[in-house]
Every structure is written in C-alpha cells, then in structure tokens.
C-alpha cells in the first residue's frame, strides 16, 4: 500500500481575509435583515389592522348606516354605501350587522340577511372595539370590529371590516423582499470591498503570506543574534525599534543598563548621528565615535521605502577589536613573508650546491653540506627534539631565526617532548599564545645590551607546560596586573592587544597563566594548557 504524506496547501492570506470579511458581512446582514424583515412584517400587519379599524370607525359614525339599521326599509342604502367605501379603500369586505348578528351588507349580495360567520364578533356586540383573525365565508382574514350606536348612545349594530390574510402576507413579503434585496446588495458591495481590502493588505505585506512573514522574522532574529557587530535601527521619529545582542552588550559595557527599545536614540547613543541621517539621507561609513569613553567604528545608512525615509540603521564595533584583527593579519603577513624568505634562502643553497656539482668542486661541496648540517642540528635539531608537532616546530623555528637575526640569544629547554597534537583545531590557539608571549618577551629586551630569552616546553600528564624567561627590565605590580587587560600597554597607544589575545585564547583552551617579575630582574611567564597527543 502506498502512503502519500503530502502537506496540505495552506490557505492564502488573500482568501482568508476575503472569506472572513464576507462571513462577517453575511452574518451581520442576515441577522439585520431578519430583524428588519420581522419588524417590517409586524409593521405591515399593524398598518393593515389600523387601516381596517379606521374604515370601521368611519362606517360606524355614518348617518346612512345608523339610519339603515334603525329603519329597515333603508338597509339597501347601507349596501351601496359600504360597497363604495370598499372599492375606494381596497379591502376585502365591509359587513354591517344588526343586533341579531344578521348581515345588512356584504360583498356577496346573496349573503345579506344571513348570520355573520367567524364566532369572533360577540365582544363587539358587548360594545368592544378590537381586531382579530378568523375564518369567514371569504376565507381567513384580518378584521376589525366596531360597535354602532344611535344618537342616544344605544348600540344598534356592529361593523366588521376585513382584509384577507393572503393580501396581508403579500404586503409583508413585499416589505421583506425589499430588505432581502438590500441585504444582497450590501453583501455584494461588502464582498468587493473585502477583496479590495485583502489586496491592499497583501500589497502592504509585500505579497508575503503569514507563514512566510513568521519565517522571515525568525530568520531576521537569528541573523541579528549571530552578527558580532552591534546593530540598532530607529524609526522616522528617532525611536529605537531594533537592537541586537551585540549592541546590547556594548551599551551595557558603556554603562547604559536599561533596555534601549522604545527610547529615543539620543538617550543611548547621542553621538550616533542617526537623526541627522533621517534629514540628509546619505550613508556614512567607518566613522569613529565615542560612547561613554568606548571607542567605536560606526556605519550609518538611511532606510528608504517608496522614496520616503522611514528610519535609519547603524552598525558599529569596538575600535580595539578591529585593531586587534589588523594586528593578527599583520602577524600572518609577516609569517608568510618569513616563510618566503626562508624558501628563497633554501633555493639559494640549492643553487650553490648545484653549481658545485657542475664544477666538480666536491671538497667544497662536502664542507658546505657539513656547515649546513651543523646549523641544522644546532637549530632545527634542537626544536625537533623538544617539539614533535611539525606545525608548531616550524613556527618555533621561524621565531628563533627571527630573534637570532635581531641579536637575541635564544635557549630552548625541555625534558619531556611535546607529541603530535591530536585535536588539530587547537593548534591555532596554542600558536597564538606562544607567539604573543614570545613577542612580548622580545619587546621587553629589545633595548638591552645583552638580549637573552630562555624558553621551556614540557609535556606531562596530557598538559603542555610552556614558559618564557627574559632578561628585560621587569615590571611593577601594577604593570603585571594590567598586562592582560584589553588595549593596555606600557609601549604606547594602539598597543596591548597581544596579551589580551593570549588571555582570550587561554580561556578557549582552558589554560592558565602565571607572571613573575621584578624591576631589574626580568620576567617569567608560565603557561599551562591541556594537550592530548596522538601517542597518549
């Protein structure tokens, strides 16, 4: 059996809005139409009842009718009178009865002189005026009864004016039909309006469905959270509407503790110039600004929709972070240049040996090779004995050569060789630590007459023990406390990022650092890092 697991296609927003508005209109107009129709029917019935009662009152006060009831020989005048009124008022019948319930007038002349049919006339013979519905000789009708009295106030008869219920219902249906037609017209207009409204809403939402809007919102939040640059956005009134996590952290470090969203940008970032962007509508890039003593590099751009500025966005990052990145790139460039120089030097040596072979200067070639071998065992051999990892060994060899070229006496010690690193992803952090600590030692001794650096590397119990001892001028207690702080250095401005990067790398590698130093006695930096080798 094949099982089809297909997702049901969601209903579009345009369809939802149209159906919802149409449903509301149908319910509202149906209820309204029903209530209005019912009231119209009741009013139509009441109007017909009032009409018959008005005619009955007109007849009861007619002298022709009174005379005809008192003097029986004039009863024909009653028939002529009532027929004329019946024709003019378009009622079903006008019946005049004497006190014996005998008809004195009737639309059908053969029924004159017969008893009134309906059994609802008795109250009228007791002097009451009312309206009722009953079955008569002409069919079911709505009829009004009124007593007829002589000049002395004595009741001498009763008049009944009736309208067939079919006619009453016809009037009621006409009224209800008008209400129905009005409701249908309202529904059609409402449906067209609903479709127009739905299209306008869809256009405002850039044609996106609710699920797509939700997805875009989640993606936007994820992107804002993943970006390391601070991002804030304001509306056209200068109120902050968007702040990502990086911006919130920068505001917090700058001393702004309350949540920025909903406040004016001037109360958090008064030097952001975002409000100015709203006016001149021109983007500004890589502008240096200060936020409560925190140096930032800011980019500002206006947000323009359909030719109108609706807000502005600023992205910013701490200047010290950018400076440290530049330093890292510069270090990598120097490293590449050094490798290129060593490659060039190696090629030169190969050319020398090739020339000696072609000239058959074998004794000179042998002496040259012995000289190179001696240097190899002295430099490369020492490094490879202590460090088995080729990447780290190559980096240390480059460092040693660079230091020796600058007149530094370098001594490498180690009783427990460092094996090949098992987790190669950690090598970058280790190189960052060793390189920055070594550079810091070189900067400390570069003005010494005798420049000496002793480096010790040992690997015991899956831990790397690394220490650097220099014969520099040493540091005071305050300098030792500040040497790992961000951007702080005794060597001038825009320095002090190397040891901060060391501290950051140690945190990532779960390492520790210990600094021992006294004025005039040099400095010792001791590092411990968890290190799992492939042979352990």
XYZ file of C-alpha atoms in Angstrom:
536
model
C 0.000 0.000 0.000
C 1.317 3.391 -0.931
C 1.079 6.061 1.692
C 1.041 9.626 0.440
C 2.214 12.085 3.028
C 1.634 15.402 1.374
C 1.349 18.647 3.252
C -1.959 20.345 2.799
C -1.567 23.563 0.892
C -2.201 26.468 3.279
C -4.958 28.944 2.524
C -3.611 32.216 1.189
C -3.946 35.428 3.190
C -5.987 36.987 0.373
C -8.505 34.139 0.619
C -8.568 34.279 4.418
C -9.320 37.995 4.560
C -11.948 37.794 1.805
C -13.706 34.832 3.419
C -13.565 36.379 6.876
C -14.982 39.736 5.794
C -17.641 38.037 3.663
C -18.583 35.764 6.556
C -18.913 38.721 8.907
C -20.998 40.574 6.326
C -23.243 37.570 5.688
C -23.860 37.011 9.391
C -24.335 40.696 10.147
C -26.595 41.388 7.172
C -28.548 38.149 7.669
C -29.268 38.935 11.301
C -30.002 42.561 10.467
C -32.200 41.539 7.536
C -34.092 39.056 9.643
C -34.716 41.582 12.393
C -35.636 44.340 9.954
C -37.820 41.941 7.951
C -39.611 40.798 11.056
C -40.182 44.391 12.137
C -41.320 45.288 8.627
C -43.797 42.382 8.640
C -45.115 43.355 12.041
C -45.409 46.981 10.953
C -47.183 45.936 7.756
C -49.635 43.860 9.756
C -50.190 46.666 12.238
C -50.698 49.118 9.386
C -53.311 46.854 7.828
C -55.029 46.460 11.187
C -55.045 50.225 11.685
C -56.416 50.659 8.169
C -59.343 48.314 8.779
C -60.036 49.907 12.156
C -60.025 53.402 10.633
C -62.521 52.261 7.994
C -64.665 50.565 10.657
C -64.718 53.788 12.689
C -65.681 55.754 9.595
C -68.570 53.407 8.876
C -69.842 53.267 12.483
C -70.281 57.025 12.558
C -72.019 57.224 9.175
C -75.618 58.502 9.388
C -76.501 56.339 6.394
C -75.538 53.236 8.326
C -77.304 54.331 11.504
C -80.487 55.200 9.619
C -80.446 51.922 7.723
C -80.177 49.950 10.973
C -82.950 51.919 12.666
C -85.263 51.957 9.658
C -85.011 48.591 7.988
C -86.518 49.829 4.713
C -83.309 51.852 4.192
C -80.983 48.836 4.514
C -80.168 48.942 0.825
C -78.520 52.281 1.397
C -76.080 50.532 3.749
C -75.056 48.086 0.993
C -74.475 50.889 -1.520
C -72.502 52.928 0.999
C -70.251 50.112 2.153
C -69.611 48.877 -1.375
C -68.450 52.320 -2.421
C -66.061 52.575 0.565
C -64.853 49.010 -0.049
C -63.981 49.864 -3.642
C -62.171 53.056 -2.685
C -60.176 51.517 0.198
C -59.470 48.165 -1.480
C -60.493 45.996 1.477
C -61.933 42.509 1.180
C -65.272 43.292 2.742
C -67.299 45.663 4.907
C -70.093 43.926 6.779
C -72.704 45.768 8.830
C -74.759 43.628 11.237
C -77.790 44.404 13.355
C -78.064 43.313 16.941
C -79.289 39.889 15.817
C -75.960 39.191 14.034
C -77.735 39.460 10.661
C -75.694 40.909 7.820
C -77.008 44.173 6.394
C -74.175 44.448 3.842
C -71.728 42.020 2.230
C -69.607 41.886 -0.950
C -71.741 38.902 -1.995
C -75.331 40.173 -2.023
C -76.829 36.659 -1.653
C -75.330 36.512 1.856
C -77.087 39.669 3.028
C -79.685 38.725 5.617
C -77.621 35.700 6.807
C -75.781 35.277 10.078
C -72.206 36.506 10.366
C -69.612 33.690 10.277
C -66.463 33.597 12.384
C -67.513 33.375 16.032
C -65.289 36.318 16.906
C -67.923 39.076 16.773
C -69.526 38.582 20.194
C -67.301 41.052 22.008
C -68.262 43.768 19.535
C -71.948 43.270 20.446
C -70.940 43.997 24.016
C -69.540 47.385 22.944
C -65.851 46.461 22.440
C -63.616 47.637 19.603
C -60.875 45.163 18.518
C -59.063 43.359 15.722
C -58.886 39.592 15.247
C -58.088 36.864 12.738
C -60.766 34.337 11.852
C -62.081 32.088 9.065
C -65.078 33.631 7.275
C -67.063 32.909 4.153
C -64.420 34.638 2.032
C -61.516 32.843 3.731
C -59.132 33.588 6.594
C -58.933 37.314 7.145
C -57.711 40.070 9.403
C -60.788 42.004 10.517
C -61.657 44.867 12.799
C -64.911 45.171 14.760
C -66.551 48.371 15.999
C -69.999 48.838 17.663
C -72.558 51.186 16.068
C -74.563 53.410 18.393
C -77.525 55.722 17.818
C -77.780 59.334 18.878
C -78.724 58.296 22.421
C -75.724 56.045 22.803
C -77.602 52.797 22.468
C -75.879 50.096 20.433
C -77.821 49.302 17.321
C -75.361 47.130 15.409
C -71.752 46.188 14.590
C -69.489 46.854 11.602
C -66.686 44.485 10.550
C -64.001 45.460 8.046
C -61.727 42.709 6.825
C -58.657 42.110 4.682
C -57.751 38.622 3.510
C -54.595 37.280 5.157
C -53.209 36.453 1.736
C -53.186 40.145 0.962
C -51.646 40.968 4.342
C -48.888 38.399 3.801
C -48.335 39.748 0.302
C -47.670 43.188 1.760
C -45.372 41.646 4.377
C -43.463 39.707 1.712
C -43.053 42.855 -0.350
C -41.506 44.599 2.636
C -39.248 41.626 3.416
C -38.234 41.332 -0.234
C -37.026 44.907 -0.164
C -34.963 44.158 2.937
C -33.607 40.992 1.311
C -32.615 42.820 -1.862
C -30.907 45.488 0.219
C -29.019 42.810 2.167
C -27.903 41.047 -1.011
C -26.718 44.356 -2.470
C -24.836 45.050 0.772
C -23.216 41.610 0.621
C -22.080 42.151 -2.955
C -20.625 45.551 -2.130
C -19.023 44.096 1.007
C -17.508 41.184 -0.939
C -15.989 43.579 -3.472
C -14.729 45.760 -0.633
C -13.315 42.694 1.149
C -11.432 41.645 -1.978
C -10.067 45.157 -2.402
C -9.068 45.305 1.280
C -7.370 41.919 1.077
C -5.356 43.027 -1.951
C -4.330 46.222 -0.193
C -3.236 44.300 2.902
C -1.324 41.809 0.767
C 0.391 44.646 -1.092
C 1.333 46.295 2.210
C 2.893 42.993 3.320
C 4.916 42.838 0.067
C 2.935 39.838 -1.117
C 4.057 37.644 1.783
C 1.895 35.054 3.482
C 1.709 34.953 7.329
C 3.861 31.821 7.498
C 6.429 33.498 5.251
C 6.400 36.610 7.440
C 6.908 34.417 10.512
C 9.774 32.593 8.822
C 11.429 35.848 7.739
C 11.053 37.218 11.265
C 12.718 34.149 12.770
C 15.495 34.325 10.197
C 15.995 38.020 10.918
C 16.208 37.385 14.657
C 18.709 34.580 14.073
C 20.850 36.772 11.812
C 20.775 39.675 14.260
C 21.792 37.358 17.093
C 24.650 35.810 15.082
C 26.173 39.086 13.885
C 29.049 40.260 16.087
C 28.622 43.896 15.084
C 26.224 45.975 17.096
C 23.084 46.855 15.135
C 20.425 49.402 16.076
C 17.569 50.752 13.978
C 15.331 53.758 14.548
C 12.028 54.806 13.019
C 11.324 58.167 11.416
C 10.752 59.697 14.872
C 14.181 58.719 16.197
C 12.880 55.922 18.462
C 14.943 52.736 18.736
C 12.988 49.792 17.320
C 15.687 47.126 16.788
C 18.697 46.211 18.962
C 20.682 43.003 18.559
C 22.598 41.202 21.306
C 25.985 42.652 20.328
C 24.638 46.226 20.539
C 23.004 45.490 23.903
C 26.329 44.185 25.250
C 28.163 47.311 24.051
C 25.521 49.562 25.655
C 25.877 47.594 28.879
C 29.675 47.977 28.892
C 29.217 51.684 28.255
C 27.017 51.991 31.350
C 23.570 52.030 29.701
C 21.720 49.473 31.800
C 18.084 49.940 30.708
C 16.646 48.278 27.622
C 17.054 50.565 24.591
C 13.950 49.601 22.580
C 11.245 52.242 22.803
C 13.570 55.062 23.871
C 14.982 57.892 21.812
C 18.350 57.097 20.260
C 19.810 60.264 21.805
C 19.327 58.847 25.295
C 21.567 55.857 24.486
C 23.804 56.801 21.610
C 23.731 60.581 21.382
C 26.736 60.670 19.050
C 25.300 58.139 16.604
C 24.083 60.880 14.220
C 21.207 58.633 13.187
C 18.738 61.506 13.376
C 20.938 63.501 11.027
C 20.800 60.565 8.614
C 16.996 60.962 8.565
C 17.402 64.531 7.333
C 20.274 64.472 4.832
C 19.510 60.861 3.705
C 23.128 59.999 2.923
C 25.038 56.967 4.163
C 28.177 57.372 6.286
C 30.792 54.653 6.648
C 33.680 53.878 9.013
C 33.133 56.879 11.265
C 34.956 56.872 14.610
C 32.841 57.862 17.598
C 32.908 57.566 21.378
C 30.188 56.132 23.618
C 30.909 56.940 27.270
C 34.639 56.502 26.661
C 34.212 53.409 24.466
C 35.730 53.994 21.015
C 33.577 52.676 18.178
C 33.694 52.497 14.394
C 30.193 53.214 13.076
C 28.390 52.818 9.752
C 25.076 54.626 9.239
C 22.592 54.230 6.394
C 19.042 55.519 5.852
C 16.116 53.133 5.307
C 14.142 54.297 2.273
C 10.790 52.791 1.248
C 8.958 54.001 -1.860
C 11.082 57.109 -1.974
C 10.475 58.081 1.664
C 12.877 57.771 4.594
C 11.193 55.579 7.207
C 14.173 55.110 9.511
C 17.920 54.597 9.811
C 20.292 51.782 10.782
C 23.677 51.929 12.474
C 26.203 49.104 12.684
C 29.181 49.534 14.970
C 32.051 47.670 16.549
C 34.681 48.486 19.088
C 37.741 50.044 17.535
C 40.068 47.911 19.655
C 38.603 44.718 18.147
C 39.282 45.972 14.651
C 42.797 46.972 15.671
C 43.468 43.511 17.084
C 42.221 41.932 13.861
C 44.594 44.128 11.903
C 47.444 43.043 14.175
C 46.597 39.388 13.636
C 46.525 39.871 9.878
C 49.806 41.756 10.057
C 51.359 38.895 12.027
C 50.148 36.391 9.463
C 51.606 38.534 6.702
C 54.981 38.711 8.470
C 54.868 34.954 8.931
C 54.199 34.433 5.223
C 56.996 36.842 4.316
C 59.392 34.987 6.599
C 58.480 31.656 5.040
C 59.025 33.160 1.610
C 62.424 34.445 2.714
C 63.378 31.034 4.075
C 62.200 29.420 0.849
C 64.298 31.874 -1.115
C 67.299 31.162 1.118
C 66.815 27.416 0.670
C 66.650 27.824 -3.107
C 69.877 29.828 -2.972
C 71.568 26.992 -1.115
C 70.320 24.522 -3.710
C 71.736 26.712 -6.466
C 75.114 26.851 -4.682
C 75.194 23.064 -4.336
C 74.114 22.611 -7.940
C 76.899 24.922 -9.120
C 79.476 22.992 -7.057
C 78.316 19.716 -8.603
C 78.589 21.100 -12.133
C 82.089 22.466 -11.435
C 83.046 19.197 -9.731
C 84.062 21.094 -6.567
C 83.298 18.117 -4.399
C 85.536 19.025 -1.465
C 83.987 22.462 -1.228
C 80.527 20.875 -1.564
C 81.291 18.490 1.276
C 82.418 21.359 3.527
C 79.302 23.363 2.592
C 76.982 20.454 3.387
C 78.740 19.850 6.716
C 78.256 23.529 7.574
C 74.551 23.344 6.734
C 74.179 20.078 8.660
C 75.840 21.621 11.705
C 73.437 24.579 11.620
C 70.542 22.177 11.118
C 71.456 20.070 14.140
C 72.049 23.190 16.187
C 68.761 24.919 15.323
C 66.290 22.539 13.738
C 67.542 19.542 15.650
C 67.056 21.259 18.977
C 63.477 22.251 18.113
C 62.516 18.862 16.679
C 63.857 17.122 19.777
C 61.571 19.110 22.082
C 58.542 19.533 19.772
C 57.278 16.630 17.657
C 54.337 18.505 16.131
C 55.594 19.734 12.718
C 53.329 22.786 12.578
C 54.366 24.048 15.994
C 58.001 23.087 15.400
C 58.080 25.061 12.140
C 56.538 28.064 13.834
C 59.066 27.960 16.700
C 61.973 27.600 14.276
C 60.788 30.701 12.430
C 60.530 32.562 15.749
C 64.032 31.504 16.786
C 65.568 32.539 13.479
C 63.830 35.884 13.659
C 65.046 36.504 17.203
C 68.617 35.470 16.346
C 68.616 37.844 13.381
C 67.821 40.606 15.873
C 70.745 39.667 18.118
C 68.846 37.648 20.714
C 70.405 34.636 22.370
C 67.666 32.003 22.422
C 67.816 28.848 24.522
C 65.200 26.099 24.223
C 64.871 23.541 27.010
C 62.630 20.550 27.532
C 62.881 17.134 29.104
C 59.514 15.753 28.043
C 58.959 16.167 24.265
C 55.684 17.600 23.042
C 53.912 14.969 20.869
C 51.850 15.493 17.742
C 48.594 17.272 18.703
C 45.542 15.009 18.404
C 42.943 17.794 18.142
C 44.427 19.884 15.330
C 41.797 22.600 15.743
C 43.554 23.700 18.954
C 46.871 24.421 17.237
C 45.889 27.965 16.220
C 45.163 28.929 19.828
C 48.447 27.399 21.035
C 50.424 29.262 18.353
C 48.645 32.494 19.297
C 49.654 32.042 22.935
C 53.283 31.047 22.288
C 53.747 33.735 19.622
C 52.325 36.611 21.683
C 54.193 35.651 24.863
C 57.447 35.360 22.865
C 56.816 38.702 21.116
C 56.127 40.304 24.457
C 59.488 38.994 25.767
C 61.309 40.309 22.683
C 59.761 43.760 23.102
C 60.888 43.748 26.743
C 64.563 43.071 25.894
C 64.993 44.906 22.583
C 66.746 47.852 24.290
C 69.004 45.628 26.453
C 72.670 45.450 25.596
C 72.627 41.677 26.076
C 69.405 40.112 24.842
C 68.531 36.700 26.242
C 65.350 34.576 26.128
C 65.004 31.145 27.629
C 62.052 29.027 26.510
C 60.995 25.773 28.186
C 58.498 23.268 26.740
C 57.434 20.085 28.507
C 54.533 17.668 28.135
C 53.438 15.726 31.205
C 50.093 14.050 32.042
C 48.428 15.458 28.895
C 49.334 19.030 29.847
C 51.607 21.426 27.948
C 53.929 23.394 30.234
C 55.384 26.379 28.456
C 57.451 29.174 29.988
C 59.439 32.146 28.687
C 62.149 33.875 30.747
C 63.670 37.145 29.520
C 66.395 39.431 30.953
C 64.380 42.582 30.383
C 63.850 45.463 32.846
C 60.978 43.653 34.600
C 57.570 45.028 35.616
C 55.981 46.626 38.607
C 52.992 45.086 40.395
C 50.594 47.460 38.622
C 52.049 46.600 35.225
C 51.767 42.873 35.976
C 48.095 43.296 36.918
C 47.303 45.261 33.747
C 49.358 43.336 31.199
C 46.407 41.106 30.185
C 43.845 43.913 30.029
C 42.294 44.979 26.764
C 44.269 47.705 24.970
C 46.544 48.481 27.940
C 50.272 48.604 27.291
C 53.379 50.407 28.517
C 54.633 50.616 24.922
C 52.370 53.445 23.736
C 48.976 53.904 22.117
C 47.227 51.291 19.961
C 49.175 48.516 21.692
C 48.414 45.910 24.326
C 46.308 43.564 22.218
C 48.752 40.648 22.012
C 48.500 39.625 25.673
C 44.741 40.251 25.588
C 44.528 37.786 22.685
C 46.643 35.399 24.767
C 44.179 35.683 27.627
C 41.291 35.071 25.233
C 42.974 32.004 23.689
C 43.777 30.597 27.147
C 40.123 30.896 28.102
C 39.074 28.986 24.989
C 41.688 26.250 25.654
C 41.069 26.063 29.433
C 44.658 27.165 30.046
C 46.258 29.217 32.828
C 48.949 31.884 33.012
C 51.302 32.977 35.786
C 53.538 36.044 35.583
C 56.549 36.566 37.843
C 58.567 39.761 37.515
C 60.531 42.310 39.467
C 62.121 45.538 38.399
C 65.652 44.898 37.079
C 65.321 41.079 37.211
C 63.441 40.233 34.057
C 60.103 38.465 33.646
C 58.961 34.848 33.698
C 55.656 33.873 32.081
C 54.412 30.346 32.788
C 51.605 28.791 30.703
C 49.730 25.509 31.205
C 47.364 24.153 28.518
C 45.552 20.795 28.300
C 47.299 18.951 25.460
C 46.335 15.467 24.237
C 48.894 13.952 21.880
C 48.350 11.165 19.385
C 50.694 8.820 21.238
C 48.955 9.263 24.639
